[in-house]
Coordinates of C-alpha atoms in Angstrom, one line a residue:
Chain A
X1 CA 0.0 0.0 0.0
X2 CA 1.3 3.4 -1.0
X3 CA 1.8 5.7 2.0
X4 CA 3.2 9.2 2.4
X5 CA 3.5 10.4 6.0
X6 CA 4.5 13.9 6.8
X7 CA 6.2 15.0 9.9
X8 CA 4.3 16.9 12.5
X9 CA 3.8 20.6 11.8
X10 CA 4.4 23.3 14.3
X11 CA 3.8 26.9 15.2
X12 CA 6.7 29.3 14.4
X13 CA 7.2 33.0 14.6
X14 CA 7.5 35.2 11.6
X15 CA 11.0 35.0 10.3
X16 CA 11.5 31.6 11.8
X17 CA 12.4 28.3 10.1
X18 CA 10.9 24.8 10.0
X19 CA 11.8 21.6 8.2
X20 CA 9.1 19.2 7.0
X21 CA 9.7 15.6 6.2
X22 CA 7.7 13.1 4.2
X23 CA 8.4 9.4 4.6
X24 CA 7.3 7.2 1.7
X25 CA 6.5 3.5 1.7
X26 CA 4.8 0.9 -0.4
X27 CA 6.6 1.9 -3.6
X28 CA 10.0 2.5 -5.1
X29 CA 10.5 6.1 -3.9
X30 CA 13.6 6.7 -6.1
X31 CA 11.5 6.1 -9.2
X32 CA 9.2 9.0 -8.7
X33 CA 9.3 12.8 -8.8
X34 CA 7.8 14.4 -5.7
X35 CA 5.9 17.6 -4.9
X36 CA 4.9 19.8 -2.0
X37 CA 1.4 21.4 -2.2
X38 CA -0.1 23.6 0.4
X39 CA -3.6 24.7 1.4
X40 CA -4.2 27.8 3.5
X41 CA -7.0 27.5 6.1
X42 CA -10.3 27.4 4.3
X43 CA -8.6 28.0 0.9
X44 CA -7.8 26.0 -2.2
X45 CA -4.6 24.1 -3.3
X46 CA -1.4 25.8 -4.2
X47 CA 1.6 24.0 -5.7
X48 CA 4.8 24.8 -3.8
X49 CA 7.8 22.9 -5.1
X50 CA 8.9 19.8 -7.1
X51 CA 11.9 17.6 -7.2
X52 CA 12.9 15.1 -9.8
X53 CA 13.8 11.5 -9.1
X54 CA 17.6 12.2 -8.8
X55 CA 17.2 15.8 -7.6
X56 CA 18.6 17.0 -10.9
X57 CA 15.5 19.2 -11.5
X58 CA 14.0 21.4 -8.8
X59 CA 11.3 24.0 -9.1
X60 CA 9.6 26.5 -6.8
X61 CA 6.5 28.7 -6.8
X62 CA 7.4 32.3 -7.0
X63 CA 5.8 32.8 -3.6
X64 CA 8.5 30.6 -1.9
X65 CA 11.5 31.0 -4.1
X66 CA 14.6 31.9 -2.2
X67 CA 13.0 31.0 1.1
X68 CA 12.1 27.3 0.8
X69 CA 14.4 24.4 -0.2
X70 CA 13.2 21.0 -1.4
X71 CA 15.4 18.0 -1.1
X72 CA 15.2 14.2 -0.9
X73 CA 17.2 11.2 0.3
X74 CA 16.3 8.2 -1.8
X75 CA 18.2 5.9 0.6
X76 CA 15.9 6.9 3.4
X77 CA 12.7 7.1 1.2
X78 CA 12.4 10.7 2.4
X79 CA 11.3 14.0 1.0
X80 CA 12.0 17.3 2.8
X81 CA 11.0 20.9 2.7
X82 CA 13.2 23.4 4.5
X83 CA 11.2 26.6 5.1
X84 CA 13.1 29.8 6.1
X85 CA 12.0 33.4 6.6
X86 CA 8.5 32.2 7.3
X87 CA 5.6 34.7 6.9
X88 CA 2.1 34.7 8.1
X89 CA 0.9 33.9 4.6
X90 CA 2.8 30.6 4.7
X91 CA 0.4 29.3 7.2
X92 CA -1.2 26.2 5.6
X93 CA -1.5 22.5 5.6
X94 CA 1.4 21.1 3.6
X95 CA 0.9 17.9 1.6
X96 CA 3.6 15.8 0.0
X97 CA 2.4 14.2 -3.2
X98 CA 3.8 11.7 -5.6
X99 CA 4.0 12.4 -9.3
X100 CA 2.7 9.6 -11.5
X101 CA 5.3 7.7 -13.5
X102 CA 3.7 9.1 -16.6
X103 CA 4.2 12.6 -15.3
X104 CA 2.0 15.7 -15.2
X105 CA -0.2 14.6 -12.4
X106 CA -0.1 13.7 -8.7
X107 CA -1.6 10.3 -8.0
X108 CA -1.0 9.9 -4.2
X109 CA -1.0 12.5 -1.4
X110 CA 0.1 12.4 2.2
X111 CA -2.4 13.3 5.0
X112 CA -0.9 16.8 5.3
X113 CA 0.7 18.7 8.2
X114 CA -0.3 22.1 9.6
X115 CA 2.3 24.9 9.7
X116 CA 1.2 28.0 11.6
X117 CA 3.2 31.2 11.4
X118 CA 2.2 33.6 14.1
X119 CA 3.7 35.8 16.7
Chain B
X1 CA 0.2 30.8 -14.9
X2 CA -2.8 29.0 -16.3
X3 CA -5.9 30.0 -14.4
X4 CA -8.5 27.3 -13.7
X5 CA -12.0 28.5 -13.0
X6 CA -14.6 26.1 -11.5
X7 CA -18.3 26.5 -11.2
X8 CA -20.4 26.4 -9.3
X9 CA -18.7 27.3 -6.0
X10 CA -21.3 25.2 -4.0
X11 CA -23.5 22.4 -5.2
X12 CA -26.3 21.1 -3.0
X13 CA -27.6 17.8 -4.3
X14 CA -30.3 15.4 -3.3
X15 CA -28.9 11.9 -2.9
X16 CA -29.5 9.8 -5.9
X17 CA -29.6 12.8 -8.2
X18 CA -26.9 13.8 -10.7
X19 CA -24.3 16.5 -10.3
X20 CA -22.1 18.3 -12.7
X21 CA -19.1 20.5 -12.1
X22 CA -17.4 22.7 -14.7
X23 CA -13.8 23.6 -15.0
X24 CA -12.4 26.1 -17.5
X25 CA -8.8 26.9 -18.2
X26 CA -7.4 30.2 -19.4
X27 CA -5.5 28.5 -22.2
X28 CA -5.6 25.2 -24.0
X29 CA -4.5 22.2 -22.0
X30 CA -3.5 20.1 -25.0
X31 CA 0.2 19.2 -24.4
X32 CA 2.7 19.1 -27.3
X33 CA 2.7 15.3 -26.8
X34 CA -1.0 15.2 -27.7
X35 CA -2.3 14.5 -24.2
X36 CA -4.5 16.8 -22.1
X37 CA -3.4 16.7 -18.5
X38 CA -6.6 17.6 -16.6
X39 CA -7.3 15.8 -13.4
X40 CA -10.2 15.8 -10.9
X41 CA -9.6 15.4 -7.1
X42 CA -12.0 15.0 -4.2
X43 CA -11.1 16.3 -0.8
X44 CA -13.4 14.9 1.8
X45 CA -13.7 16.9 5.1
X46 CA -10.5 16.6 7.1
X47 CA -8.8 14.5 4.5
X48 CA -6.1 15.0 1.8
X49 CA -7.1 15.2 -1.9
X50 CA -7.7 11.9 -3.6
X51 CA -7.4 11.7 -7.4
X52 CA -10.5 10.5 -9.1
X53 CA -9.9 11.2 -12.8
X54 CA -6.8 11.8 -14.9
X55 CA -6.2 12.9 -18.5
X56 CA -9.8 14.2 -18.7
X57 CA -11.7 11.0 -18.4
X58 CA -9.6 8.1 -17.0
X59 CA -10.9 6.9 -13.7
X60 CA -8.4 5.9 -11.0
X61 CA -8.5 2.4 -9.5
X62 CA -11.4 2.0 -7.1
X63 CA -13.3 5.0 -8.3
X64 CA -17.0 4.2 -8.8
X65 CA -18.2 4.4 -12.4
X66 CA -20.8 6.9 -11.4
X67 CA -18.0 9.4 -11.8
X68 CA -17.1 10.5 -15.3
X69 CA -15.0 13.2 -16.8
X70 CA -15.3 14.8 -20.2
X71 CA -14.2 17.9 -22.2
X72 CA -11.4 19.2 -24.3
X73 CA -9.1 22.1 -24.9
X74 CA -10.2 24.6 -22.3
X75 CA -13.6 23.3 -21.1
X76 CA -14.0 20.3 -18.8
X77 CA -16.8 18.6 -16.8
X78 CA -17.0 16.2 -14.0
X79 CA -20.3 14.4 -13.6
X80 CA -21.6 12.2 -10.9
X81 CA -24.5 10.2 -12.2
X82 CA -26.1 9.5 -8.8
X83 CA -24.7 11.3 -5.8
X84 CA -24.1 9.3 -2.7
X85 CA -23.4 10.5 0.9
X86 CA -19.8 9.5 0.6
X87 CA -19.4 11.9 -2.4
X88 CA -19.6 14.9 -0.1
X89 CA -16.6 17.2 -0.1
X90 CA -14.7 19.7 -2.3
X91 CA -13.8 18.8 -5.8
X92 CA -10.8 20.4 -7.5
X93 CA -9.7 20.3 -11.1
X94 CA -6.0 20.5 -11.8
X95 CA -3.9 21.1 -14.9
X96 CA -0.5 19.6 -15.4
X97 CA 0.0 20.5 -19.0
X98 CA 1.7 23.9 -18.4
X99 CA 4.2 24.7 -15.7
X100 CA 3.5 25.4 -12.9
X101 CA 0.6 23.0 -12.2
X102 CA -2.5 24.9 -11.1
X103 CA -5.7 24.1 -9.4
X104 CA -9.3 25.3 -9.7
X105 CA -10.8 27.1 -6.7
X106 CA -12.9 24.1 -5.7
X107 CA -16.6 23.1 -5.7
X108 CA -18.2 22.1 -2.5
X109 CA -20.7 19.3 -3.0
X110 CA -23.1 18.7 -0.2
X111 CA -26.3 16.7 0.1
X112 CA -29.6 18.3 0.8

């Protein structure tokens, strides 16, 4: 069974940092590109960042570029999102999602983790 | 970025009755490889999104056949032939043809 389990979120102050993890199981993690997608409270879905299978290709939404860093460790079946210089508008549930082998779509999502940025 | 516009915002439905959700994109979603990467997701209350349909009309494994997707180019539709209680939640369309991937604003389906 495919599973994506995000680490527990947290409340951080504006300007602070937080690292999210996503542990994958039930599939060959190294064969799949991975994404982070977020959802602000009561709002819709916003793509945040993507990383290719070997980390050769990395992309960010303009809203997080220069502040967030996506990475992965295929030996540990793990995806990460390092979030620095956090702002109130980064408050959201963060989902890790697997990109389908065929590309262009996310076929499995984690349960999500809440990050709250507040003083 | 490609703007995805869903309607209606909210859709109250009597169980057993059909439902239809529209999704329009600001530009054609036909990829240079000939495919159209338009998906539909359902997010039940308190859960993460679950993909129902990919490439306009392909149902994911385990998705009941009362769900169907159709459309082309910039205009897409998700239909539920007979709404059941478990279908309640927010439905999102998503395009993967153009970078970055973008989502519609969501349609909340609730039973009357």
